[in-house]
Amino acid sequence: MEYLSEDHANLLHAKEWLVKVDNDTSTPYLLKFYASTVDLKCFVAITDTRSVWAETLSSHQVARRWRDCNPSATEGQGMQEEEDSWREKCIEFLAALHSLGGIAELTFELVKSNYSDLAFELRNDTFRWRWETFAVGPKLSADLLSKQLIMPLISVTHLSFSSADSVGKLSAADLEKSADRIGRIARRTVGTHVKNTLSKPVVATTLRRMDAVFNFVPDPPRIVADAQAPDLRPPSPPAPPRAVLEPPLRRAVSPPALKGFLTGDDEKAKAAVPQAAPKRTQDDDSVTEEEPDEDDFPPLLGKGKDVARDQRSTRAKSSSPALSVPSKRATPDEPEPPPSRKSPSSPTRSSSPLPPPKKTKKAVSSSDDDSEDERKKYTAQAKSTARRGVKQPIKRGGRRF
């Protein structure tokens, strides 16, 4: 079975719309028919202005349908040549039936069918014909209705409202010329043609009133010949209410946190302070340097020059020959000499020595020499420490205390 295609729909452009009404539902149906004796085929398209149905028949299907609808008219079947000639005559007869003059003489009736979407019969006293149509797709059906029904009606409306004379009083020749002229204009610019037709106030308001009357609107609008341009200035928006100014919120200022930071000069002065000299232990040969505590350094009261002055006074004190009893911890200002075996009240070497025994004299002499050597050694170490700045701890072998 062959379905309706776009090629079939293009063949219907030169065919007129035929109208039949279903008496049971009072629904009008518009249909178009095409037949070709060369190809020996025919097809029909029918619509209720909402949906489209169609059926396509070949010569074999036409002969089978004819014998099914009219069994008494075809009792036998002749030769093949006679059969082809008879089928051609059947198609010509169907074309005559589906014409403006022939459709008016036929009765239209919808029938139930298990083989199609919409079935209807056309009959008279001597002949009966049935169509078994199928629904056409939405794209093809919309295209068919737009090109073959809606757009021609808009052009006819333009012709009827733009013609100086009444269309009904024009002759067939004059009406053809007017229709051809408007059709050619509409074909070139479809959008402009539709706009010029439906934008006329008399046409637009006539369609509006026709729509309202047809759908039972109680008070249909009036037809207007002229349309006045309205005021197209948009209304200004209302002024916003004036906002009440509130006093700004004041935040409680918290006292800044006290932070003890040293200035750049204080940091330089702290770096210039010499560290304590390393202690020598008598018990072990290993030498370690003990980091001084904060109490061993004097407070930094001045700039870098004051610190240097204090260092010079410290070196002067350390170089004095006076002997003192060493404390447990030596400060960087006053390096302590090693303990001496002599008491402070004992006389120096320059004084007259007492007549001690030889052993005692040798011990005292060696002790004084050791004390003098140690004092000179610590004095030289303090001077070198002041010149070189802070000395890093020296890591030497052995255990660290």
GROMACS .gro file of C-alpha atoms in nm, residues 69-378:
model
  310
   69CYS     CA    1  -1.875  -0.203  -0.390
   70ASN     CA    2  -2.074  -0.289  -0.708
   71PRO     CA    3  -2.090  -0.669  -0.744
   72SER     CA    4  -2.390  -0.673  -0.977
   73ALA     CA    5  -2.230  -0.442  -1.235
   74THR     CA    6  -1.926  -0.669  -1.289
   75GLU     CA    7  -2.035  -1.029  -1.315
   76GLY     CA    8  -1.740  -1.157  -1.520
   77GLN     CA    9  -1.388  -1.066  -1.623
   78GLY     CA   10  -1.281  -1.046  -1.990
   79MET     CA   11  -0.943  -1.054  -2.157
   80GLN     CA   12  -0.644  -0.860  -2.028
   81GLU     CA   13  -0.683  -0.585  -2.289
   82GLU     CA   14  -1.045  -0.546  -2.200
   83GLU     CA   15  -0.955  -0.541  -1.832
   84ASP     CA   16  -0.703  -0.255  -1.878
   85SER     CA   17  -0.951  -0.056  -2.082
   86TRP     CA   18  -1.220  -0.112  -1.824
   87ARG     CA   19  -0.989   0.002  -1.539
   88GLU     CA   20  -0.906   0.318  -1.731
   89LYS     CA   21  -1.276   0.392  -1.773
   90CYS     CA   22  -1.331   0.335  -1.402
   91ILE     CA   23  -1.064   0.596  -1.314
   92GLU     CA   24  -1.221   0.845  -1.557
   93PHE     CA   25  -1.560   0.787  -1.400
   94LEU     CA   26  -1.419   0.845  -1.051
   95ALA     CA   27  -1.265   1.171  -1.169
   96ALA     CA   28  -1.605   1.281  -1.297
   97LEU     CA   29  -1.765   1.193  -0.966
   98HIS     CA   30  -1.506   1.396  -0.769
   99SER     CA   31  -1.581   1.720  -0.945
  100LEU     CA   32  -1.779   2.029  -0.851
  101GLY     CA   33  -2.076   1.915  -1.052
  102GLY     CA   34  -2.054   1.546  -0.967
  103ILE     CA   35  -1.998   1.569  -0.591
  104ALA     CA   36  -2.317   1.760  -0.546
  105GLU     CA   37  -2.518   1.463  -0.680
  106LEU     CA   38  -2.367   1.214  -0.437
  107THR     CA   39  -2.451   1.132  -0.080
  108PHE     CA   40  -2.175   1.153   0.178
  109GLU     CA   41  -2.173   0.914   0.473
  110LEU     CA   42  -1.912   0.810   0.731
  111VAL     CA   43  -1.893   0.433   0.783
  112LYS     CA   44  -1.716   0.213   1.037
  113SER     CA   45  -1.411   0.021   0.922
  114ASN     CA   46  -1.153  -0.206   1.080
  115TYR     CA   47  -0.894  -0.134   0.814
  116SER     CA   48  -0.860   0.248   0.814
  117ASP     CA   49  -0.866   0.563   1.031
  118LEU     CA   50  -1.153   0.731   0.846
  119ALA     CA   51  -1.387   0.555   0.603
  120PHE     CA   52  -1.666   0.725   0.407
  121GLU     CA   53  -1.894   0.635   0.115
  122LEU     CA   54  -2.014   0.832  -0.186
  123ARG     CA   55  -2.328   0.693  -0.349
  124ASN     CA   56  -2.624   0.757  -0.568
  125ASP     CA   57  -2.905   0.537  -0.695
  126THR     CA   58  -2.692   0.334  -0.936
  127PHE     CA   59  -2.338   0.349  -0.793
  128ARG     CA   60  -2.149   0.326  -0.462
  129TRP     CA   61  -1.787   0.402  -0.379
  130ARG     CA   62  -1.591   0.371  -0.054
  131TRP     CA   63  -1.267   0.536   0.059
  132GLU     CA   64  -1.049   0.382   0.332
  133THR     CA   65  -0.824   0.674   0.437
  134PHE     CA   66  -0.533   0.688   0.682
  135ALA     CA   67  -0.414   0.979   0.894
  136VAL     CA   68  -0.139   1.195   0.744
  137GLY     CA   69   0.158   1.298   0.958
  138PRO     CA   70   0.146   1.634   1.138
  139LYS     CA   71   0.419   1.799   0.930
  140LEU     CA   72   0.274   1.705   0.593
  141SER     CA   73  -0.083   1.778   0.698
  142ALA     CA   74   0.006   2.123   0.833
  143ASP     CA   75   0.200   2.203   0.516
  144LEU     CA   76  -0.093   2.091   0.302
  145LEU     CA   77  -0.345   2.303   0.493
  146SER     CA   78  -0.121   2.610   0.496
  147LYS     CA   79  -0.030   2.609   0.128
  148GLN     CA   80  -0.358   2.487  -0.020
  149LEU     CA   81  -0.620   2.638   0.210
  150ILE     CA   82  -0.504   2.916   0.448
  151MET     CA   83  -0.277   3.116   0.218
  152PRO     CA   84  -0.522   3.111  -0.078
  153LEU     CA   85  -0.800   3.230   0.151
  154ILE     CA   86  -0.584   3.524   0.271
  155SER     CA   87  -0.513   3.621  -0.090
  156VAL     CA   88  -0.882   3.602  -0.179
  157THR     CA   89  -0.959   3.822   0.120
  158HIS     CA   90  -0.706   4.076  -0.002
  159LEU     CA   91  -0.863   4.061  -0.346
  160SER     CA   92  -1.214   4.112  -0.216
  161PHE     CA   93  -1.125   4.407   0.010
  162SER     CA   94  -0.881   4.582  -0.225
  163SER     CA   95  -1.089   4.559  -0.541
  164ALA     CA   96  -1.272   4.875  -0.643
  165ASP     CA   97  -1.570   4.674  -0.767
  166SER     CA   98  -1.745   4.392  -0.593
  167VAL     CA   99  -1.584   4.058  -0.661
  168GLY     CA  100  -1.922   3.899  -0.718
  169LYS     CA  101  -1.997   4.142  -1.001
  170LEU     CA  102  -1.668   4.089  -1.185
  171SER     CA  103  -1.658   3.872  -1.494
  172ALA     CA  104  -1.462   3.549  -1.496
  173ALA     CA  105  -1.190   3.699  -1.719
  174ASP     CA  106  -1.145   4.009  -1.500
  175LEU     CA  107  -1.144   3.801  -1.187
  176GLU     CA  108  -0.873   3.574  -1.333
  177LYS     CA  109  -0.654   3.875  -1.413
  178SER     CA  110  -0.695   4.014  -1.062
  179ALA     CA  111  -0.629   3.675  -0.904
  180ASP     CA  112  -0.315   3.623  -1.116
  181ARG     CA  113  -0.182   3.967  -1.027
  182ILE     CA  114  -0.233   3.923  -0.653
  183GLY     CA  115  -0.098   3.568  -0.664
  184ARG     CA  116   0.226   3.678  -0.831
  185ILE     CA  117   0.275   3.957  -0.576
  186ALA     CA  118   0.206   3.721  -0.286
  187ARG     CA  119   0.447   3.461  -0.427
  188ARG     CA  120   0.738   3.707  -0.432
  189THR     CA  121   0.692   3.842  -0.076
  190VAL     CA  122   0.468   3.620   0.130
  191GLY     CA  123   0.529   3.803   0.458
  192THR     CA  124   0.454   4.148   0.315
  193HIS     CA  125   0.144   4.017   0.142
  194VAL     CA  126  -0.001   3.869   0.461
  195LYS     CA  127   0.090   4.183   0.657
  196ASN     CA  128  -0.073   4.419   0.409
  197THR     CA  129  -0.388   4.207   0.401
  198LEU     CA  130  -0.450   4.141   0.768
  199SER     CA  131  -0.317   4.474   0.899
  200LYS     CA  132  -0.598   4.670   0.735
  201PRO     CA  133  -0.840   4.777   1.009
  202VAL     CA  134  -1.148   4.679   0.813
  203VAL     CA  135  -1.016   4.329   0.739
  204ALA     CA  136  -0.882   4.268   1.090
  205THR     CA  137  -1.198   4.389   1.262
  206THR     CA  138  -1.419   4.193   1.019
  207LEU     CA  139  -1.233   3.873   1.100
  208ARG     CA  140  -1.255   3.959   1.469
  209ARG     CA  141  -1.631   4.008   1.455
  210MET     CA  142  -1.676   3.694   1.246
  211ASP     CA  143  -1.479   3.495   1.503
  212ALA     CA  144  -1.682   3.638   1.791
  213VAL     CA  145  -2.017   3.571   1.625
  214PHE     CA  146  -1.917   3.221   1.518
  215ASN     CA  147  -1.814   3.128   1.876
  216PHE     CA  148  -2.121   3.279   2.050
  217VAL     CA  149  -1.955   3.584   2.206
  218PRO     CA  150  -2.242   3.781   2.367
  219ASP     CA  151  -2.121   4.128   2.269
  220PRO     CA  152  -1.919   4.104   1.946
  221PRO     CA  153  -1.682   4.394   1.875
  222ARG     CA  154  -1.767   4.645   1.606
  223ILE     CA  155  -1.599   4.672   1.268
  224VAL     CA  156  -1.373   4.976   1.244
  225ALA     CA  157  -1.249   5.132   0.920
  226ASP     CA  158  -0.975   5.348   1.074
  227ALA     CA  159  -0.745   5.275   1.365
  228GLN     CA  160  -0.618   5.562   1.582
  229ALA     CA  161  -0.263   5.551   1.711
  230PRO     CA  162  -0.259   5.532   2.090
  231ASP     CA  163  -0.026   5.719   2.325
  232LEU     CA  164   0.283   5.502   2.338
  233ARG     CA  165   0.466   5.691   2.613
  234PRO     CA  166   0.524   5.445   2.896
  235PRO     CA  167   0.409   5.555   3.241
  236SER     CA  168   0.680   5.664   3.479
  237PRO     CA  169   0.730   5.441   3.782
  238PRO     CA  170   0.631   5.577   4.123
  239ALA     CA  171   0.898   5.756   4.322
  240PRO     CA  172   1.050   5.534   4.588
  241PRO     CA  173   0.979   5.636   4.950
  242ARG     CA  174   1.250   5.845   5.112
  243ALA     CA  175   1.449   5.632   5.346
  244VAL     CA  176   1.500   5.756   5.705
  245LEU     CA  177   1.864   5.822   5.771
  246GLU     CA  178   1.983   5.635   6.077
  247PRO     CA  179   2.285   5.750   6.277
  248PRO     CA  180   2.591   5.541   6.204
  249LEU     CA  181   2.680   5.278   6.457
  250ARG     CA  182   2.984   5.356   6.669
  251ARG     CA  183   3.209   5.072   6.760
  252ALA     CA  184   3.389   5.069   7.096
  253VAL     CA  185   3.758   5.108   7.035
  254SER     CA  186   3.951   4.849   7.231
  255PRO     CA  187   4.292   4.954   7.372
  256PRO     CA  188   4.571   4.822   7.160
  257ALA     CA  189   4.762   4.529   7.297
  258LEU     CA  190   5.098   4.617   7.441
  259LYS     CA  191   5.371   4.441   7.265
  260GLY     CA  192   5.736   4.466   7.357
  261PHE     CA  193   5.930   4.519   7.037
  262LEU     CA  194   6.293   4.619   7.019
  263THR     CA  195   6.396   4.901   6.792
  264GLY     CA  196   6.666   4.862   6.532
  265ASP     CA  197   6.930   5.036   6.749
  266ASP     CA  198   6.846   4.814   7.046
  267GLU     CA  199   6.890   4.505   6.835
  268LYS     CA  200   7.231   4.627   6.718
  269ALA     CA  201   7.335   4.699   7.075
  270LYS     CA  202   7.224   4.354   7.187
  271ALA     CA  203   7.425   4.196   6.909
  272ALA     CA  204   7.738   4.394   7.013
  273VAL     CA  205   7.736   4.262   7.371
  274PRO     CA  206   8.008   3.994   7.412
  275GLN     CA  207   7.924   3.659   7.556
  276ALA     CA  208   8.079   3.508   7.861
  277ALA     CA  209   8.415   3.343   7.830
  278PRO     CA  210   8.411   2.965   7.840
  279LYS     CA  211   8.494   2.798   8.167
  280ARG     CA  212   8.770   2.550   8.204
  281THR     CA  213   8.706   2.252   8.420
  282GLN     CA  214   8.979   2.099   8.627
  283ASP     CA  215   8.828   1.753   8.618
  284ASP     CA  216   8.821   1.695   8.243
  285ASP     CA  217   9.024   1.806   7.943
  286SER     CA  218   8.707   1.890   7.742
  287VAL     CA  219   8.618   2.261   7.716
  288THR     CA  220   8.256   2.378   7.686
  289GLU     CA  221   8.097   2.719   7.669
  290GLU     CA  222   7.801   2.787   7.888
  291GLU     CA  223   7.533   3.021   7.755
  292PRO     CA  224   7.491   3.317   7.988
  293ASP     CA  225   7.162   3.385   8.155
  294GLU     CA  226   6.967   3.707   8.121
  295ASP     CA  227   7.090   3.818   8.466
  296ASP     CA  228   7.457   3.813   8.353
  297PHE     CA  229   7.402   4.096   8.099
  298PRO     CA  230   7.355   4.458   8.208
  299PRO     CA  231   7.031   4.630   8.095
  300LEU     CA  232   7.047   4.806   7.758
  301LEU     CA  233   6.984   5.169   7.849
  302GLY     CA  234   7.141   5.357   7.562
  303LYS     CA  235   7.238   5.340   7.201
  304GLY     CA  236   7.524   5.147   7.047
  305LYS     CA  237   7.782   5.408   7.160
  306ASP     CA  238   7.690   5.362   7.527
  307VAL     CA  239   7.727   4.991   7.490
  308ALA     CA  240   8.074   5.030   7.341
  309ARG     CA  241   8.171   5.266   7.626
  310ASP     CA  242   8.058   5.008   7.881
  311GLN     CA  243   8.263   4.744   7.704
  312ARG     CA  244   8.579   4.960   7.722
  313SER     CA  245   8.528   5.019   8.093
  314THR     CA  246   8.477   4.647   8.140
  315ARG     CA  247   8.803   4.567   7.962
  316ALA     CA  248   8.985   4.822   8.181
  317LYS     CA  249   8.854   4.662   8.496
  318SER     CA  250   8.944   4.315   8.375
  319SER     CA  251   9.303   4.421   8.298
  320SER     CA  252   9.368   4.555   8.652
  321PRO     CA  253   9.618   4.345   8.855
  322ALA     CA  254   9.388   4.323   9.153
  323LEU     CA  255   9.296   3.969   9.244
  324SER     CA  256   8.956   3.869   9.366
  325VAL     CA  257   8.795   3.551   9.472
  326PRO     CA  258   8.621   3.403   9.162
  327SER     CA  259   8.246   3.360   9.177
  328LYS     CA  260   8.059   3.059   9.060
  329ARG     CA  261   7.967   3.223   8.725
  330ALA     CA  262   8.173   3.476   8.525
  331THR     CA  263   7.997   3.773   8.367
  332PRO     CA  264   8.091   3.920   8.026
  333ASP     CA  265   8.172   4.257   8.193
  334GLU     CA  266   8.421   4.122   8.450
  335PRO     CA  267   8.596   3.800   8.351
  336GLU     CA  268   8.726   3.632   8.662
  337PRO     CA  269   9.082   3.500   8.689
  338PRO     CA  270   9.142   3.147   8.807
  339PRO     CA  271   9.168   3.096   9.179
  340SER     CA  272   9.510   3.151   9.333
  341ARG     CA  273   9.665   2.950   9.610
  342LYS     CA  274   9.777   3.265   9.781
  343SER     CA  275   9.549   3.463  10.002
  344PRO     CA  276   9.495   3.837   9.932
  345SER     CA  277   9.691   3.932  10.241
  346SER     CA  278  10.002   3.746  10.128
  347PRO     CA  279  10.286   3.966  10.000
  348THR     CA  280  10.373   3.993   9.631
  349ARG     CA  281  10.697   3.883   9.470
  350SER     CA  282  10.843   4.233   9.490
  351SER     CA  283  10.823   4.234   9.871
  352SER     CA  284  11.086   4.060  10.081
  353PRO     CA  285  11.006   3.693  10.099
  354LEU     CA  286  10.992   3.510  10.426
  355PRO     CA  287  11.231   3.232  10.476
  356PRO     CA  288  11.003   2.941  10.393
  357PRO     CA  289  11.126   2.599  10.325
  358LYS     CA  290  11.225   2.516   9.971
  359LYS     CA  291  10.925   2.308   9.895
  360THR     CA  292  10.686   2.580  10.002
  361LYS     CA  293  10.872   2.845   9.805
  362LYS     CA  294  10.861   2.639   9.488
  363ALA     CA  295  10.487   2.586   9.521
  364VAL     CA  296  10.419   2.959   9.577
  365SER     CA  297  10.636   3.060   9.284
  366SER     CA  298  10.468   2.822   9.047
  367SER     CA  299  10.126   2.937   9.170
  368ASP     CA  300  10.202   3.304   9.111
  369ASP     CA  301  10.331   3.235   8.763
  370ASP     CA  302  10.024   3.039   8.678
  371SER     CA  303   9.797   3.317   8.807
  372GLU     CA  304   9.978   3.582   8.604
  373ASP     CA  305   9.961   3.369   8.289
  374GLU     CA  306   9.593   3.301   8.334
  375ARG     CA  307   9.520   3.673   8.390
  376LYS     CA  308   9.699   3.769   8.069
  377LYS     CA  309   9.525   3.494   7.878
  378TYR     CA  310   9.178   3.605   7.989
   0.00000   0.00000   0.00000
